[in-house]
Amino acid sequence: MRQSRYAPLMTLPGEAELSALRLSLIVAGRSVAFSLLPAIGIAWLLTRRRFPGRTLLDAFVHLPLVLPPVVVGYLLLVLFGVRGPLGRLLEAAFGIRLVFTTSGAALATAVMSFPLMVRAMRIALEGVDVGLEQAARTLGAGPWDRFATITLPLMLPGVLAGTVTAFAAGLGEFGAVITFVSNIPGETRTLPLALYSALQSPDGEAMAARLALLSFGLGLAGLIASELLARGLRRWLGN
Amino acid sequence: MLDVAIRHRRGDFTLDAAFQAPTPGVVALFGRSGCGKTTLVNVIAGLLEAQQGHVQLDEARWLDTDQRLNVAAERRQVGYVFQEARLFPHYSVQGNLCYGARRAAGARTLIGLDEVVELLGLAPLLGRRPGRLSGGEKQRVALGRALLAQPRLLLLDEPLSSLDAARREEVLPYLERLRDHCAIPMILVSHQFDEVLRLATHVVVMDAGRVVAQGDISAVSLTPALRAIVGPEALGAVVDGVVDAVDSASGLAGLVVGGGLLHIPGPALTRGMRVRVQLLARDIILATQEPRGLSVRNQLRGQVRSISADADNDLIEVDIGGAAVLARITRAATQELGLAPGLNVWVLVKTVSTRGHTFAVPGRPEAPAPAAGP
């Protein structure tokens, strides 16, 4: 009897798949860790401050949304490549090399998911009543104090949403990563890159299907977890 | 003394306001919505930087644009009760109350948590989140929170406007207690003249961004600027007096006002108490001869000071010896009686017309009441 075409899905993921999964989680996790604080800072600047060049900064931050990811990867290569100005500086000063490394994959992912994060933080910040910050001011709270005790706690649901969205998008970043750090097993071959490689090889169909299923499950679990967390947060915030 | 002089332009609205008021005391900023009261209060609090002017409370200069001085709001120690309580939703009532108190540590302590909880009746609310409070409860918590920050000046921006009549009556007595028991200077923003009557020691009337009248409430109650804002029906002179005697049988109190005696319903009053009465201009009757055989309890002797006209009627200001009243009568009556400045008249006030227009005079209770004349 002919074997069912779904049989490959029933087998346990092998070393290659697990490695891709692990790498994806590391890359997405690092990229989120890199960009969380800058995203909050820039979102705060864009919503709460009026300064010359604001529109330009806004456009610059959102550029990765409209540029082809390959272009972003290329730009990173130019800047952070072995001969790029920043790449040379990093290598000389800290011995850090980004090209063809997991760190480089995380950087490319961070740049690509940054606008998603900033956007979520901005929406969250716009939802925080400036009046409450003013009230905190009259009660003697300085800028950092009111940010830590009023603004940040009240925007936490948005911070969470932004983090989850950026993390989920980071798991699947393809174009910028493959352009900047190539497709090296165990170093830069994340889930989408592994899936792409599997499709390129003649007998990789089963592996591709398993990787796709893995991505699907991961995404679903992440979204459900974030929704539950957001609910808990909102309860804690008193709404 | 509180000394404020501000010029600030935004769009086609210009705030150009200056006033000086004694401290401690309750300064009422009175005017229609949109006349610039809240903007002025925000400048005093430091939440808005005025383009030009100065703000000074006693020795503390907070703003002086000539000296490029602008003390940050968080360093001014100003308690601000906003129109919409602005409680922090993620803190409990107790957390809200203590927010400012913790940051005021080291400053002189005017009032402690227990005292505030007692004064404002907050004990049953302490563990709750602001989302579960009624409007009146929220305003009381906001008031307590501002007080516990140990403010040098308390700003109340229409703290009662978001409340219905019943809730207003719930919060007003707390404000009166505050005025009488704490020596904190206060600024009360209001567009309701009865709140001003009940609470203010000094009134600043604003219209279209300018101060159009200021002074104690009796003087301000006579000004044409106020007439334009409160309208002819609510217009009336405010007189302060001292209770001379209370007749327990009739429940009437005799109040020494200017050179005469005014009988008002006052079963709750005691001799020596200072009382403020608003005599609505439309309730006042004037006579050129001593009236006889009338039911009117109050007949005060006076002299016409001035006559002015509004759209339909004449407004007669009568000096009753140290105080003044306004009477709104028809133009025909003015002519028939031959009323003119300097003429001696009798001012008739029905006792029942003062019901609901009588208030305890603001001021610290320990201030000695002047001896009542015979």
Coordinates of C-alpha atoms in Angstrom, one line a residue:
Chain A
M1 CA 0.0 0.0 0.0
R2 CA 1.2 3.5 -0.9
Q3 CA 2.5 5.4 2.1
S4 CA 0.3 8.4 3.2
R5 CA 1.7 11.7 2.0
Y6 CA 1.2 13.0 5.6
A7 CA 3.4 10.3 7.1
P8 CA 6.5 12.6 7.2
L9 CA 4.6 14.9 9.5
M10 CA 4.2 12.2 12.0
T11 CA 7.9 11.6 12.5
L12 CA 9.7 13.5 15.2
P13 CA 11.7 16.5 14.1
G14 CA 15.4 15.6 13.5
E15 CA 18.6 17.4 14.5
A16 CA 18.4 19.8 11.6
E17 CA 14.9 21.0 12.4
L18 CA 15.7 21.3 16.1
S19 CA 18.8 23.3 15.3
A20 CA 16.8 25.7 13.0
L21 CA 14.1 26.1 15.7
R22 CA 16.7 26.8 18.4
L23 CA 18.4 29.3 16.2
S24 CA 15.2 31.1 15.3
L25 CA 14.3 31.4 19.0
I26 CA 17.8 32.7 19.8
V27 CA 17.8 35.2 16.9
A28 CA 14.3 36.5 17.6
G29 CA 14.9 36.7 21.3
R30 CA 18.1 38.6 20.9
S31 CA 16.6 41.0 18.3
V32 CA 13.8 41.8 20.7
A33 CA 16.2 42.2 23.6
F34 CA 18.3 44.6 21.5
S35 CA 15.4 46.7 20.3
L36 CA 13.0 46.9 23.3
L37 CA 14.5 49.9 25.1
P38 CA 15.4 51.9 21.9
A39 CA 11.8 51.2 20.6
I40 CA 10.3 52.6 23.8
G41 CA 12.6 55.6 23.7
I42 CA 11.9 56.4 20.1
A43 CA 8.1 55.8 20.5
W44 CA 8.2 58.2 23.5
L45 CA 10.1 60.8 21.4
L46 CA 7.7 60.5 18.5
T47 CA 4.5 60.8 20.7
R48 CA 5.4 63.1 23.5
R49 CA 8.0 65.5 22.0
R50 CA 7.9 68.0 19.2
F51 CA 11.3 68.7 17.7
P52 CA 12.8 69.5 14.3
G53 CA 13.4 66.4 12.3
R54 CA 10.6 64.5 14.0
T55 CA 9.0 63.6 10.7
L56 CA 12.3 62.5 9.3
L57 CA 13.0 60.2 12.3
D58 CA 9.5 58.8 12.0
A59 CA 10.0 58.0 8.3
F60 CA 13.5 56.6 8.9
V61 CA 12.2 54.2 11.6
H62 CA 9.5 53.0 9.4
L63 CA 11.7 52.5 6.3
P64 CA 12.2 48.7 6.8
L65 CA 8.4 48.3 6.4
V66 CA 8.5 49.6 2.8
L67 CA 12.0 48.6 1.7
P68 CA 12.5 45.2 0.2
P69 CA 14.2 43.1 2.9
V70 CA 17.0 42.3 0.5
V71 CA 17.8 46.0 0.4
V72 CA 18.0 46.2 4.2
G73 CA 20.3 43.2 4.2
Y74 CA 22.5 44.8 1.5
L75 CA 22.7 48.1 3.5
L76 CA 23.7 46.1 6.6
L77 CA 26.4 44.3 4.6
V78 CA 27.7 47.6 3.3
L79 CA 27.8 49.1 6.8
F80 CA 28.7 46.1 9.0
G81 CA 30.6 44.0 6.5
V82 CA 34.2 43.1 7.1
R83 CA 35.2 46.2 5.1
G84 CA 32.2 48.3 6.1
P85 CA 33.0 51.4 8.3
L86 CA 31.0 50.1 11.3
G87 CA 32.0 46.5 10.8
R88 CA 35.7 47.4 10.9
L89 CA 35.1 49.5 14.0
L90 CA 33.3 46.8 15.9
E91 CA 36.0 44.2 14.9
A92 CA 38.8 46.5 15.9
A93 CA 37.3 47.7 19.2
F94 CA 35.5 44.7 20.5
G95 CA 36.5 41.8 18.2
I96 CA 32.8 41.5 17.2
R97 CA 32.1 40.2 13.7
L98 CA 28.5 40.3 12.6
V99 CA 28.7 38.9 9.0
F100 CA 27.9 35.2 8.8
T101 CA 27.1 35.0 12.6
T102 CA 24.0 34.5 14.8
S103 CA 24.5 38.0 16.2
G104 CA 24.4 39.4 12.7
A105 CA 21.2 37.5 12.1
A106 CA 19.8 39.0 15.2
L107 CA 20.8 42.5 14.1
A108 CA 19.1 42.1 10.7
T109 CA 16.0 40.8 12.4
A110 CA 16.0 43.6 14.9
V111 CA 16.2 46.2 12.1
M112 CA 13.3 44.6 10.2
S113 CA 11.0 44.2 13.2
F114 CA 11.9 47.6 14.8
P115 CA 9.0 49.5 13.1
L116 CA 6.5 46.9 14.3
M117 CA 7.7 47.4 17.8
V118 CA 7.8 51.2 17.7
R119 CA 4.3 51.2 16.2
A120 CA 2.9 49.1 19.0
M121 CA 4.6 51.2 21.7
R122 CA 3.3 54.4 20.1
I123 CA -0.3 53.2 20.2
A124 CA 0.2 52.2 23.8
L125 CA 1.7 55.5 24.7
E126 CA -1.0 57.4 22.9
G127 CA -3.4 55.5 25.1
V128 CA -1.8 56.8 28.3
D129 CA -3.6 59.9 29.5
V130 CA -1.1 62.8 29.6
G131 CA -3.3 64.1 32.4
L132 CA -2.1 61.3 34.6
E133 CA 1.5 62.2 34.0
Q134 CA 0.7 65.9 34.8
A135 CA -1.0 64.8 38.0
A136 CA 2.1 62.8 38.9
R137 CA 4.2 66.0 38.2
T138 CA 2.2 68.1 40.6
L139 CA 2.6 65.3 43.2
G140 CA 6.4 65.8 43.0
A141 CA 7.4 63.1 40.5
G142 CA 10.3 64.0 38.2
P143 CA 10.6 62.8 34.6
W144 CA 12.1 59.4 35.2
D145 CA 10.0 58.8 38.3
R146 CA 6.7 59.5 36.4
F147 CA 7.8 57.4 33.5
A148 CA 8.6 54.4 35.8
T149 CA 5.6 54.7 38.0
I150 CA 2.9 55.9 35.7
T151 CA 3.7 55.8 31.9
L152 CA 5.5 52.5 31.7
P153 CA 3.1 50.5 33.8
L154 CA 0.1 51.9 31.9
M155 CA 1.7 51.1 28.5
L156 CA 2.7 47.6 29.5
P157 CA 0.0 45.9 27.5
G158 CA 1.2 47.6 24.4
V159 CA 4.8 46.8 25.2
L160 CA 3.8 43.2 25.5
A161 CA 1.9 43.3 22.2
G162 CA 4.9 44.9 20.5
T163 CA 7.3 42.4 21.9
V164 CA 5.2 39.5 20.8
T165 CA 4.6 40.8 17.4
A166 CA 8.3 41.6 16.9
F167 CA 9.4 38.2 18.3
A168 CA 6.9 36.4 16.0
A169 CA 8.0 38.4 13.0
G170 CA 11.6 37.8 14.0
L171 CA 11.2 34.0 13.9
G172 CA 10.3 34.3 10.3
E173 CA 12.7 37.0 9.0
F174 CA 14.1 35.8 5.7
G175 CA 15.3 38.3 3.1
A176 CA 17.4 40.6 5.3
V177 CA 19.0 37.7 7.2
I178 CA 20.0 35.6 4.1
T179 CA 21.4 38.7 2.4
F180 CA 23.4 39.9 5.4
V181 CA 24.6 36.7 7.1
S182 CA 24.0 34.0 4.5
N183 CA 22.5 30.6 5.2
I184 CA 24.9 28.7 7.4
P185 CA 23.6 25.6 9.2
G186 CA 23.9 25.9 13.0
E187 CA 24.9 29.6 12.7
T188 CA 22.4 31.5 10.7
R189 CA 20.0 28.9 9.3
T190 CA 16.8 29.8 11.1
L191 CA 13.4 28.2 10.5
P192 CA 12.5 30.0 7.2
L193 CA 16.0 29.6 5.9
A194 CA 16.0 25.9 6.7
L195 CA 12.6 25.6 5.0
Y196 CA 14.0 27.4 2.0
S197 CA 17.0 25.0 1.9
A198 CA 14.8 22.0 2.3
L199 CA 12.7 23.1 -0.7
Q200 CA 15.9 23.5 -2.7
S201 CA 16.9 19.8 -2.1
P202 CA 15.3 17.1 -4.1
D203 CA 14.1 15.0 -1.1
G204 CA 13.4 17.9 1.3
E205 CA 9.6 18.0 0.9
A206 CA 8.9 16.1 4.1
M207 CA 11.3 18.3 6.1
A208 CA 9.8 21.5 4.6
A209 CA 6.4 20.3 5.7
R210 CA 7.6 19.6 9.2
L211 CA 9.3 23.0 9.5
A212 CA 6.2 24.8 8.2
L213 CA 4.0 22.9 10.8
L214 CA 6.6 23.9 13.5
S215 CA 6.4 27.6 12.6
F216 CA 2.6 27.4 12.5
G217 CA 2.4 25.8 16.0
L218 CA 5.0 28.3 17.4
G219 CA 3.1 31.3 16.1
L220 CA -0.2 30.1 17.4
A221 CA 1.2 29.3 20.9
G222 CA 2.8 32.7 21.0
L223 CA -0.3 34.6 20.2
I224 CA -2.4 32.7 22.7
A225 CA 0.1 33.2 25.4
S226 CA 0.4 36.9 24.7
E227 CA -3.4 37.3 24.8
L228 CA -3.6 35.5 28.2
L229 CA -0.8 37.7 29.5
A230 CA -2.4 40.8 28.2
R231 CA -5.7 39.9 29.9
G232 CA -3.9 39.4 33.2
L233 CA -2.1 42.7 32.8
R234 CA -5.3 44.6 32.1
R235 CA -6.8 43.2 35.2
W236 CA -3.8 44.3 37.1
L237 CA -4.0 47.8 35.7
G238 CA -7.6 48.1 36.9
N239 CA -9.5 48.2 33.6
Chain B
M1 CA 0.4 86.9 49.3
L2 CA -0.2 85.2 46.0
D3 CA 0.9 87.5 43.2
V4 CA 0.2 86.4 39.6
A5 CA 0.6 88.4 36.4
I6 CA 0.6 86.4 33.1
R7 CA 0.5 87.1 29.4
H8 CA 0.1 84.1 27.2
R9 CA -1.1 83.8 23.6
R10 CA -2.2 80.6 21.9
G11 CA -3.9 80.9 18.5
D12 CA -6.3 83.8 18.7
F13 CA -6.8 83.5 22.5
T14 CA -4.9 85.8 24.7
L15 CA -4.7 85.3 28.4
D16 CA -3.7 88.6 30.0
A17 CA -4.5 88.3 33.7
A18 CA -3.1 89.7 36.9
F19 CA -4.3 89.4 40.5
Q20 CA -3.0 89.6 44.0
A21 CA -4.7 87.9 46.9
P22 CA -3.9 87.5 50.6
T23 CA -2.7 84.1 51.9
P24 CA -3.9 81.9 53.4
G25 CA -7.4 82.2 52.0
V26 CA -9.5 80.8 49.2
V27 CA -9.2 82.7 45.9
A28 CA -12.0 82.0 43.5
L29 CA -11.3 82.3 39.8
F30 CA -14.8 82.9 38.5
G31 CA -16.0 83.1 34.9
R32 CA -17.7 81.4 32.0
S33 CA -16.3 78.2 30.5
G34 CA -13.5 79.0 28.1
C35 CA -12.5 82.4 29.7
G36 CA -9.0 81.1 30.5
K37 CA -9.3 80.0 34.2
T38 CA -7.8 76.6 33.6
T39 CA -5.0 78.0 31.5
L40 CA -4.2 80.4 34.3
V41 CA -4.2 77.6 36.9
N42 CA -2.0 75.5 34.7
V43 CA 0.5 78.3 34.6
I44 CA 0.4 78.7 38.4
A45 CA 0.9 74.9 38.7
G46 CA 3.8 75.0 36.2
L47 CA 2.2 72.6 33.8
L48 CA 2.2 75.4 31.1
E49 CA 5.0 77.8 30.7
A50 CA 3.6 81.3 30.1
Q51 CA 5.2 83.5 27.5
Q52 CA 5.4 86.4 29.8
G53 CA 4.8 87.2 33.5
H54 CA 5.4 86.1 37.0
V55 CA 4.0 83.9 39.7
Q56 CA 4.9 84.3 43.3
L57 CA 3.5 82.7 46.5
D58 CA 4.7 84.4 49.6
E59 CA 8.5 84.3 49.3
A60 CA 8.7 81.6 46.6
R61 CA 9.0 83.0 43.1
W62 CA 8.0 80.2 40.7
L63 CA 7.9 82.0 37.4
D64 CA 9.6 85.2 36.2
T65 CA 10.1 85.4 32.5
D66 CA 12.2 88.5 32.9
Q67 CA 14.7 86.5 35.0
R68 CA 14.2 83.4 32.9
L69 CA 13.1 81.6 36.0
N70 CA 10.6 78.8 35.7
V71 CA 10.5 76.3 38.6
A72 CA 9.5 72.8 37.4
A73 CA 6.0 71.8 38.4
E74 CA 7.3 68.9 40.4
R75 CA 9.3 71.2 42.6
R76 CA 6.6 73.8 43.3
Q77 CA 4.7 71.7 45.9
V78 CA 1.3 72.6 44.4
G79 CA -1.6 70.3 45.1
Y80 CA -3.8 70.1 42.1
V81 CA -7.3 68.7 42.0
F82 CA -8.3 68.3 38.4
Q83 CA -11.8 68.5 37.0
E84 CA -11.6 64.7 36.2
A85 CA -10.0 63.3 39.3
R86 CA -7.1 61.8 37.3
L87 CA -6.5 59.0 39.8
F88 CA -3.9 56.4 38.8
P89 CA -5.9 53.4 37.7
H90 CA -3.1 50.9 38.6
Y91 CA -2.8 52.0 42.2
S92 CA -5.3 51.4 45.0
V93 CA -6.9 54.3 46.7
Q94 CA -4.3 54.1 49.4
G95 CA -1.5 53.9 46.8
N96 CA -2.9 57.1 45.1
L97 CA -3.1 58.9 48.5
C98 CA 0.5 58.0 49.3
Y99 CA 1.9 58.8 45.9
G100 CA 2.6 62.4 46.6
A101 CA 3.1 61.9 50.4
R102 CA 6.1 59.6 49.7
R103 CA 7.6 62.2 47.4
A104 CA 7.0 65.0 49.8
A105 CA 9.0 63.2 52.5
G106 CA 11.2 65.8 54.3
A107 CA 8.9 68.6 53.6
R108 CA 7.0 70.1 56.5
T109 CA 4.1 67.9 57.3
L110 CA 0.8 69.7 57.4
I111 CA -1.5 66.8 57.5
G112 CA -1.0 63.0 57.9
L113 CA -2.7 60.0 56.2
D114 CA -5.0 59.3 59.2
E115 CA -6.1 62.9 59.4
V116 CA -6.9 63.0 55.6
V117 CA -8.8 59.7 55.8
E118 CA -10.8 61.0 58.7
L119 CA -11.4 64.4 57.2
L120 CA -12.6 63.1 53.8
G121 CA -14.2 59.9 55.0
L122 CA -12.0 57.6 53.0
A123 CA -11.6 54.7 55.4
P124 CA -13.9 52.3 53.5
L125 CA -12.3 53.0 50.2
L126 CA -8.6 52.5 50.9
G127 CA -8.2 49.0 49.4
R128 CA -10.3 49.7 46.3
R129 CA -9.1 50.5 42.8
P130 CA -10.2 53.9 41.4
G131 CA -12.2 52.1 38.7
R132 CA -14.6 51.0 41.3
L133 CA -15.4 54.4 42.8
S134 CA -18.3 56.8 42.2
G135 CA -17.6 60.3 40.9
G136 CA -17.9 61.9 44.4
E137 CA -15.6 59.3 45.9
K138 CA -13.0 59.9 43.2
Q139 CA -13.0 63.6 43.8
R140 CA -12.5 63.0 47.6
V141 CA -9.6 60.7 46.9
A142 CA -8.1 63.2 44.5
L143 CA -8.5 65.9 47.1
G144 CA -6.8 63.7 49.8
R145 CA -4.0 62.8 47.4
A146 CA -3.3 66.5 46.7
L147 CA -3.4 67.3 50.4
L148 CA -1.0 64.6 51.4
A149 CA 1.6 65.9 49.0
Q150 CA 1.8 68.7 51.7
P151 CA 1.2 71.5 49.2
R152 CA 2.0 75.1 49.8
L153 CA -0.9 76.0 47.5
L154 CA -3.9 73.9 46.6
L155 CA -5.5 74.3 43.2
L156 CA -9.0 73.1 42.7
D157 CA -10.1 73.2 39.1
E158 CA -13.9 72.9 39.1
P159 CA -13.6 69.9 41.4
L160 CA -17.4 69.7 41.6
S161 CA -18.4 70.2 38.0
S162 CA -18.4 66.5 37.0
L163 CA -20.7 65.7 39.9
D164 CA -24.5 65.9 40.1
A165 CA -26.2 68.0 42.8
A166 CA -26.3 65.3 45.4
R167 CA -22.6 64.4 45.0
R168 CA -21.7 68.1 45.0
E169 CA -23.4 68.4 48.4
E170 CA -21.3 65.4 49.5
V171 CA -18.0 67.1 48.6
L172 CA -18.7 70.7 49.4
P173 CA -18.7 70.3 53.2
Y174 CA -15.3 68.7 53.0
L175 CA -13.9 71.7 51.1
E176 CA -15.4 74.0 53.7
R177 CA -13.8 71.9 56.5
L178 CA -10.5 72.1 54.6
R179 CA -10.7 75.9 54.3
D180 CA -11.5 76.3 58.0
H181 CA -9.0 73.7 59.4
C182 CA -5.9 73.9 57.2
A183 CA -4.0 77.0 56.7
I184 CA -3.3 76.1 53.0
P185 CA -3.9 78.8 50.5
M186 CA -6.3 77.6 47.8
I187 CA -7.4 78.6 44.4
L188 CA -10.9 77.5 43.4
V189 CA -11.8 77.6 39.7
S190 CA -15.5 77.8 39.3
H191 CA -18.3 78.8 36.9
Q192 CA -20.9 78.4 39.6
F193 CA -21.4 81.5 41.7
D194 CA -22.9 79.6 44.7
E195 CA -19.7 77.6 45.1
V196 CA -17.8 80.9 45.1
L197 CA -20.2 82.3 47.7
R198 CA -19.7 79.3 49.9
L199 CA -16.0 79.0 49.8
A200 CA -14.2 82.2 48.6
T201 CA -12.4 84.8 50.6
H202 CA -11.2 86.6 47.6
V203 CA -12.8 86.7 44.1
V204 CA -11.2 87.2 40.7
V205 CA -13.7 87.5 37.9
M206 CA -12.4 86.6 34.5
D207 CA -13.9 87.2 31.1
A208 CA -12.3 86.4 27.7
G209 CA -8.8 85.9 29.2
R210 CA -8.8 89.1 31.3
V211 CA -9.5 89.9 34.9
V212 CA -12.5 92.1 34.9
A213 CA -13.0 92.4 38.7
Q214 CA -11.4 91.3 41.9
G215 CA -11.6 91.9 45.6
D216 CA -13.6 90.6 48.5
I217 CA -16.9 89.0 47.5
S218 CA -19.1 91.9 48.8
A219 CA -17.3 94.4 46.6
V220 CA -17.2 92.1 43.6
S221 CA -20.9 91.3 43.9
L222 CA -21.7 94.9 43.1
T223 CA -19.5 95.2 40.0
P224 CA -21.0 95.5 36.5
A225 CA -18.5 92.9 35.3
L226 CA -20.1 90.3 37.4
R227 CA -23.6 91.3 36.3
A228 CA -22.7 90.4 32.7
I229 CA -21.6 86.9 33.7
V230 CA -24.2 85.7 36.3
G231 CA -27.2 87.4 34.5
P232 CA -29.9 89.6 36.0
E233 CA -31.8 86.8 37.8
A234 CA -28.9 85.5 39.9
L235 CA -27.5 89.0 40.6
G236 CA -27.4 90.2 44.1
A237 CA -25.3 92.0 46.6
V238 CA -23.4 89.8 49.1
V239 CA -23.3 91.2 52.6
D240 CA -21.4 89.8 55.6
G241 CA -22.7 90.2 59.1
V242 CA -22.4 89.1 62.7
V243 CA -25.3 87.2 64.5
D244 CA -26.5 89.5 67.3
A245 CA -29.2 87.2 68.7
V246 CA -31.2 84.1 67.9
D247 CA -34.8 83.9 68.8
S248 CA -35.4 80.3 69.5
A249 CA -39.2 80.7 69.4
S250 CA -39.3 82.0 65.9
G251 CA -36.1 80.4 64.7
L252 CA -35.0 83.8 63.4
A253 CA -31.5 85.2 63.8
G254 CA -30.8 88.9 63.9
L255 CA -27.8 89.8 61.8
V256 CA -25.9 93.1 62.1
V257 CA -25.3 94.2 58.6
G258 CA -23.8 97.6 57.9
G259 CA -25.9 100.0 60.0
G260 CA -29.0 97.8 60.3
L261 CA -30.4 94.5 61.6
L262 CA -31.3 91.8 59.1
H263 CA -33.6 88.9 60.3
I264 CA -32.8 85.7 58.6
P265 CA -33.9 82.1 59.2
G266 CA -31.2 80.7 61.4
P267 CA -32.0 78.0 63.9
A268 CA -28.5 76.7 63.5
L269 CA -26.8 80.0 64.1
T270 CA -25.3 81.2 67.3
R271 CA -24.5 84.7 68.7
G272 CA -21.2 86.0 67.4
M273 CA -21.1 83.8 64.3
R274 CA -20.1 85.5 61.1
V275 CA -22.6 84.9 58.3
R276 CA -22.7 85.8 54.6
V277 CA -26.0 86.5 52.9
Q278 CA -26.7 87.0 49.2
L279 CA -29.6 89.4 48.8
L280 CA -30.9 88.8 45.2
A281 CA -31.5 92.1 43.5
R282 CA -34.9 91.0 42.2
D283 CA -36.1 90.3 45.8
I284 CA -35.3 93.8 47.1
I285 CA -38.0 96.4 47.5
L286 CA -37.3 100.1 47.9
A287 CA -39.5 102.7 49.6
T288 CA -39.0 106.5 49.8
Q289 CA -41.1 106.7 53.0
E290 CA -41.0 104.6 56.1
P291 CA -43.3 101.8 55.4
R292 CA -46.0 100.7 57.9
G293 CA -48.3 97.8 58.1
L294 CA -46.2 95.5 56.0
S295 CA -45.3 91.8 56.6
V296 CA -41.7 92.4 55.5
R297 CA -39.4 91.8 58.5
N298 CA -36.5 93.8 57.4
Q299 CA -36.5 97.5 56.8
L300 CA -33.0 98.9 56.5
R301 CA -32.3 102.6 56.1
G302 CA -30.0 103.6 53.2
Q303 CA -29.0 106.1 50.7
V304 CA -29.0 105.6 46.9
R305 CA -25.5 105.4 45.7
S306 CA -25.9 104.9 42.0
I307 CA -28.4 103.9 39.3
S308 CA -27.6 101.9 36.3
A309 CA -29.8 100.3 33.6
D310 CA -29.8 96.8 32.1
A311 CA -32.0 95.9 29.1
D312 CA -35.3 95.9 30.9
N313 CA -34.8 97.3 34.4
D314 CA -32.9 99.7 36.6
L315 CA -30.4 98.5 39.1
I316 CA -30.2 100.7 42.2
E317 CA -27.2 100.4 44.5
V318 CA -28.0 101.5 48.0
D319 CA -25.5 102.2 50.8
I320 CA -26.9 100.8 54.0
G321 CA -24.0 102.2 56.2
G322 CA -20.8 100.3 55.6
A323 CA -22.5 97.8 53.2
A324 CA -24.4 98.0 50.0
V325 CA -27.3 96.2 48.4
L326 CA -28.6 96.1 44.9
A327 CA -32.2 96.4 44.0
R328 CA -33.6 95.5 40.5
I329 CA -36.8 97.5 39.9
T330 CA -38.6 98.7 36.8
R331 CA -37.7 101.9 35.1
A332 CA -41.2 103.2 35.7
A333 CA -40.7 102.6 39.5
T334 CA -37.5 104.6 39.5
Q335 CA -39.2 107.5 37.8
E336 CA -42.3 107.4 40.0
L337 CA -40.3 107.4 43.2
G338 CA -37.9 110.0 41.8
L339 CA -34.9 107.9 42.8
A340 CA -31.6 109.6 42.3
P341 CA -28.1 109.3 43.9
G342 CA -28.1 110.7 47.4
L343 CA -31.8 110.1 48.1
N344 CA -32.6 108.4 51.5
V345 CA -34.6 105.2 51.1
W346 CA -35.8 102.2 53.1
V347 CA -34.6 98.8 51.8
L348 CA -37.1 96.0 52.4
V349 CA -35.9 92.4 52.4
K350 CA -38.3 89.5 53.0
T351 CA -36.7 87.1 55.5
V352 CA -37.8 84.1 53.5
S353 CA -36.0 85.3 50.4
T354 CA -32.7 84.8 52.2
R355 CA -33.4 81.1 52.7
G356 CA -30.8 79.1 50.7
H357 CA -28.6 82.2 50.2
T358 CA -27.0 82.2 53.7
F359 CA -23.5 80.8 54.3
A360 CA -21.0 80.7 57.1
V361 CA -18.3 83.2 56.5
P362 CA -15.0 81.7 55.4
G363 CA -12.2 82.3 57.7
R364 CA -10.4 80.5 60.5
P365 CA -12.7 80.0 63.4
E366 CA -10.2 81.1 65.9
A367 CA -10.3 84.6 64.5
P368 CA -12.2 86.7 67.1
A369 CA -15.6 87.7 65.9
P370 CA -16.1 91.5 66.2
A371 CA -18.5 92.4 69.0
A372 CA -22.0 92.9 67.8
G373 CA -23.5 96.3 68.3
P374 CA -26.6 96.8 70.3

